[in-house]
PDB file of C-alpha atoms in Angstrom:
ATOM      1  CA  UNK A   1      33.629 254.739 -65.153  1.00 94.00           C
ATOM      2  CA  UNK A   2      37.147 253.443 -66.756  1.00 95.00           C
ATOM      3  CA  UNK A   3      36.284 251.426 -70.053  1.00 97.00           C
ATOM      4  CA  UNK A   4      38.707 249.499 -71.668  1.00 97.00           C
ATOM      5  CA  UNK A   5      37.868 247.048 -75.029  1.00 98.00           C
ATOM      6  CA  UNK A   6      40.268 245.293 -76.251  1.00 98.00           C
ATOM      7  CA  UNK A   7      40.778 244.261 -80.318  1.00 98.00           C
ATOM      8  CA  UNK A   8      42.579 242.617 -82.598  1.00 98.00           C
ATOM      9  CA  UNK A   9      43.477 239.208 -81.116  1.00 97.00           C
ATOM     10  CA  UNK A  10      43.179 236.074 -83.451  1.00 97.00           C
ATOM     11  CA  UNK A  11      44.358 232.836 -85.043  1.00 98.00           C
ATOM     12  CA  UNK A  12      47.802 233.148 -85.719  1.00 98.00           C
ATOM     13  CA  UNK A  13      50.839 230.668 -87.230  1.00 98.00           C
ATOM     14  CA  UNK A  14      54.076 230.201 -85.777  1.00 98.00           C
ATOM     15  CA  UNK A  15      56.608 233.751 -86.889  1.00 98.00           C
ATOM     16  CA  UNK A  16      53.445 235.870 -87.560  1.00 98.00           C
ATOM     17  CA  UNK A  17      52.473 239.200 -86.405  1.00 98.00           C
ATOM     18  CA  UNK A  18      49.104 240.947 -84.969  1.00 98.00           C
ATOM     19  CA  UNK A  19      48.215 244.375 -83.785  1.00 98.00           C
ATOM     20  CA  UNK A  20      46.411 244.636 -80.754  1.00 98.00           C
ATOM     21  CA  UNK A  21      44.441 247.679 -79.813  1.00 98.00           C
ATOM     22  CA  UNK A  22      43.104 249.278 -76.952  1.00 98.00           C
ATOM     23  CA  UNK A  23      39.966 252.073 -76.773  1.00 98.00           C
ATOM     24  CA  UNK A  24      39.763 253.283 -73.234  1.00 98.00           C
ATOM     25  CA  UNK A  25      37.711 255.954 -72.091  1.00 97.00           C
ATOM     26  CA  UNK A  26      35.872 257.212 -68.578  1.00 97.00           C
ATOM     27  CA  UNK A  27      39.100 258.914 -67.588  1.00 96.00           C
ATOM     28  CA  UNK A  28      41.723 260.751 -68.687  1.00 97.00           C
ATOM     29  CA  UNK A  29      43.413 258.503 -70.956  1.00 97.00           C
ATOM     30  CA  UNK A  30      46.653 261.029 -71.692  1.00 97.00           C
ATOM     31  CA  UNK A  31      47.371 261.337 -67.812  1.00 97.00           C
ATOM     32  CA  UNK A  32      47.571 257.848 -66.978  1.00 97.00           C
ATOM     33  CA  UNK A  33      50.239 255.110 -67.893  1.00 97.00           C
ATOM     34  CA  UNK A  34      48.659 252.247 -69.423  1.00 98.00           C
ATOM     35  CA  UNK A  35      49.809 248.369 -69.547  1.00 97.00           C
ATOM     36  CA  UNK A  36      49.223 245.271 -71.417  1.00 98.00           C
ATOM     37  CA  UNK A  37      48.918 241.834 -69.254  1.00 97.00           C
ATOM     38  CA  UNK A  38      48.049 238.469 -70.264  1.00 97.00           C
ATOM     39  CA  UNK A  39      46.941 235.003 -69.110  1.00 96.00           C
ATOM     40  CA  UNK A  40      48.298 231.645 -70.858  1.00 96.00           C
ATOM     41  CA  UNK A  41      46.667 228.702 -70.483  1.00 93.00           C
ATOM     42  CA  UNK A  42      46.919 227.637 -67.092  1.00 93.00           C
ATOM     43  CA  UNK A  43      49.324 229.995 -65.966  1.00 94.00           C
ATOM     44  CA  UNK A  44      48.756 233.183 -63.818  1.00 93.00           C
ATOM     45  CA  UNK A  45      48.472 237.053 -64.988  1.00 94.00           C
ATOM     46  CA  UNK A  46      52.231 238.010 -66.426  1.00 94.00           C
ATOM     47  CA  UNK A  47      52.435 241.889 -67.441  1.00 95.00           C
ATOM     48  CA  UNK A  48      54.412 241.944 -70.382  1.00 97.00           C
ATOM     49  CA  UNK A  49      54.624 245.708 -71.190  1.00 98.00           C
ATOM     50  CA  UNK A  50      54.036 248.940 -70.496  1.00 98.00           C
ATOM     51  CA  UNK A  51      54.261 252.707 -71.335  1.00 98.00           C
ATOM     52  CA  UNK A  52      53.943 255.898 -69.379  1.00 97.00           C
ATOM     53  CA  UNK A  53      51.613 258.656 -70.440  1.00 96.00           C
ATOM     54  CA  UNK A  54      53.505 260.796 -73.459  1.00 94.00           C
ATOM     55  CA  UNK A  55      54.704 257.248 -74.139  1.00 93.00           C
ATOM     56  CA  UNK A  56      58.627 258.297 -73.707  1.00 93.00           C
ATOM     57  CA  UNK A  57      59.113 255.278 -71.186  1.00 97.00           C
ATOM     58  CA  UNK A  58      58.207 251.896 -71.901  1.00 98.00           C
ATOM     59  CA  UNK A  59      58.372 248.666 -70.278  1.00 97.00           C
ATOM     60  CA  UNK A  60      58.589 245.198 -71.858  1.00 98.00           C
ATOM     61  CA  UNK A  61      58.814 242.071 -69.724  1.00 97.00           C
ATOM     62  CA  UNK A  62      62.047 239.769 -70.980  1.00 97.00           C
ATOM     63  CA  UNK A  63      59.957 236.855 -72.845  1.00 96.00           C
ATOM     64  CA  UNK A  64      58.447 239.172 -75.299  1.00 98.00           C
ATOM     65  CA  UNK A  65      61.317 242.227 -75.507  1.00 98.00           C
ATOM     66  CA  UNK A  66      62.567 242.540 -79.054  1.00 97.00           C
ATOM     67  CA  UNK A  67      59.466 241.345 -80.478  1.00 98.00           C
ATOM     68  CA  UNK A  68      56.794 242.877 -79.247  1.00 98.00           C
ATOM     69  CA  UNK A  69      56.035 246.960 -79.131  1.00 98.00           C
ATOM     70  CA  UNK A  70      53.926 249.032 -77.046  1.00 98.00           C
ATOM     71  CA  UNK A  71      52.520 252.629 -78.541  1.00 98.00           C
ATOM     72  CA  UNK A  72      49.652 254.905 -77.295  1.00 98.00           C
ATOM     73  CA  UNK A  73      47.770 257.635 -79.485  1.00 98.00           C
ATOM     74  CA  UNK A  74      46.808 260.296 -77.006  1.00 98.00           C
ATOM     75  CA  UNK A  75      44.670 261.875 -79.559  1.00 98.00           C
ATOM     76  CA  UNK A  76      42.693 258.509 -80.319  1.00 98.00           C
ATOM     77  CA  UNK A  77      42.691 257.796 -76.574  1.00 98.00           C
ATOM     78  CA  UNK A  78      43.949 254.516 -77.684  1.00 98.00           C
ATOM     79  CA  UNK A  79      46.828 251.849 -76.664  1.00 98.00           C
ATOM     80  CA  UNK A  80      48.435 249.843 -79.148  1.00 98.00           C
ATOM     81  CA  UNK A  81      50.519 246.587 -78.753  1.00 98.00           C
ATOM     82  CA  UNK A  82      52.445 245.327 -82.182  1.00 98.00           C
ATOM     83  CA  UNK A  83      53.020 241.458 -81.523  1.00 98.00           C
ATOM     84  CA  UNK A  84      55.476 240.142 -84.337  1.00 98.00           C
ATOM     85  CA  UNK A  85      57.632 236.803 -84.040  1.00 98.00           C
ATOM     86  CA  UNK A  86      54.745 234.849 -82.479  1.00 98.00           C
ATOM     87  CA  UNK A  87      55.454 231.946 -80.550  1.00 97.00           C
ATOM     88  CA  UNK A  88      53.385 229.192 -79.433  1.00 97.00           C
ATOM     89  CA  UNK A  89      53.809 230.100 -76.253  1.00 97.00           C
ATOM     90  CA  UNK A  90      52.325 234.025 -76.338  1.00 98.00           C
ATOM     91  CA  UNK A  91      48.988 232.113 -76.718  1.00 98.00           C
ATOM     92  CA  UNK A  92      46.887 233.981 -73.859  1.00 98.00           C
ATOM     93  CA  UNK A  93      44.112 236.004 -73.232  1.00 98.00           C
ATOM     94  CA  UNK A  94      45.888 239.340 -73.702  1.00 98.00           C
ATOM     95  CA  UNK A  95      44.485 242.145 -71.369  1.00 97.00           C
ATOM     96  CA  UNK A  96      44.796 246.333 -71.303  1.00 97.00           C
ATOM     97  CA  UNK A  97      44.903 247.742 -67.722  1.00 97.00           C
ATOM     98  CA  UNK A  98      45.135 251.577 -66.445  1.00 96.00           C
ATOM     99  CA  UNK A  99      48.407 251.713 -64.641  1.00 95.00           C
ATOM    100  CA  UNK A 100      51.919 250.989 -64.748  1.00 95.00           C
ATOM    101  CA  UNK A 101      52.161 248.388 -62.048  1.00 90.00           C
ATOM    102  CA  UNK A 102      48.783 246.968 -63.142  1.00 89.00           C
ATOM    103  CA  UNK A 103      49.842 243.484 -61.402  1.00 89.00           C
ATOM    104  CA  UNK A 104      50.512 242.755 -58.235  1.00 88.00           C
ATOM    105  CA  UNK A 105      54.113 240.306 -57.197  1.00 86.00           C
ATOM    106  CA  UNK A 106      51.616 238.041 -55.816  1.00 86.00           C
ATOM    107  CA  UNK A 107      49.988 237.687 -59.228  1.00 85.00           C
ATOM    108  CA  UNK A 108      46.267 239.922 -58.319  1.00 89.00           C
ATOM    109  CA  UNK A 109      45.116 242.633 -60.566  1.00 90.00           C
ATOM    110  CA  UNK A 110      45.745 246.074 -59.181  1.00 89.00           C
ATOM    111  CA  UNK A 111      44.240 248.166 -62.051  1.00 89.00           C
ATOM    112  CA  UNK A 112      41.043 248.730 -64.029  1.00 92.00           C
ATOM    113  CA  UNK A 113      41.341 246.370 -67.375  1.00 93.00           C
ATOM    114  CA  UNK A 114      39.473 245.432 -69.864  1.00 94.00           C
ATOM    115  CA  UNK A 115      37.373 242.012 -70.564  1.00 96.00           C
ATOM    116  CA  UNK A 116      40.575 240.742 -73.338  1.00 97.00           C
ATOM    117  CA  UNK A 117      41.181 239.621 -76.566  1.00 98.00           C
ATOM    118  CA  UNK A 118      42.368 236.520 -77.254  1.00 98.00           C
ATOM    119  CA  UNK A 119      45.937 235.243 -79.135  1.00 98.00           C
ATOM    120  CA  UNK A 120      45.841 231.586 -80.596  1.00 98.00           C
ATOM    121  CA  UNK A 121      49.294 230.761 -82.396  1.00 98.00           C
ATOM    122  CA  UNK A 122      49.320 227.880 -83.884  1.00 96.00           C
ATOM    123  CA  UNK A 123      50.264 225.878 -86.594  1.00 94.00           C
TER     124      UNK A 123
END
């Protein structure tokens, strides 16, 4: 059975960073790409990155490239997100899902994911 918990997520101000993390086990963690998705208030699922399985190819969705990064340790069977430059609006529930294309266009979740951790920035 895929498990992924999700950690890290918190109370942040306006220009600060977090790291959120990812434990995933029940498969085979270094075979599969992996993807972070999240859910503002109000607002459907939005996939903003994602990384293949050595981690050579990423993805990052164009309201968070250049400020946030994705990274995977193979070893730890972990995923990694590094959120710096917060905004108010990257407050969401932020999600880790097995798969690339862990989203479908029509907004639906195609992938296994975890139950979230959740990103406040705010003043």
């Amino acid at each position: 059975e895929v498990r992924l918990v999700e950690s890290g997520g918190g109370l942040v101000q306006p220009g600060g960073s977090l790291r959120l993390s990812c434990a995933a086990s029940g498969f085979t963690f270094s075979n599969s790409a992996m993807s972070w998705v999240r859910r503002a208030p109000g607002k459907g699922l939005e996939r903003v990155s994602a990384i293949d399985s050595g981690g050579g190819s990423t993805y990052y969705a164009n309201s968070v490239k250049g400020r946030f990064t994705i990274s995977r340790d193979n070893a730890k069977n972990t995923l990694y997100l590094q959120l710096n430059s917060l905004k108010s609006e990257d407050t969401a529930m932020y999600y880790c899902a097995k798969g690339w294309s862990s989203v479908a266009s029509d907004g639906t979740w195609l992938s296994p994911r975890g139950q979230g951790t959740q990103v406040t920035v705010s003043a």
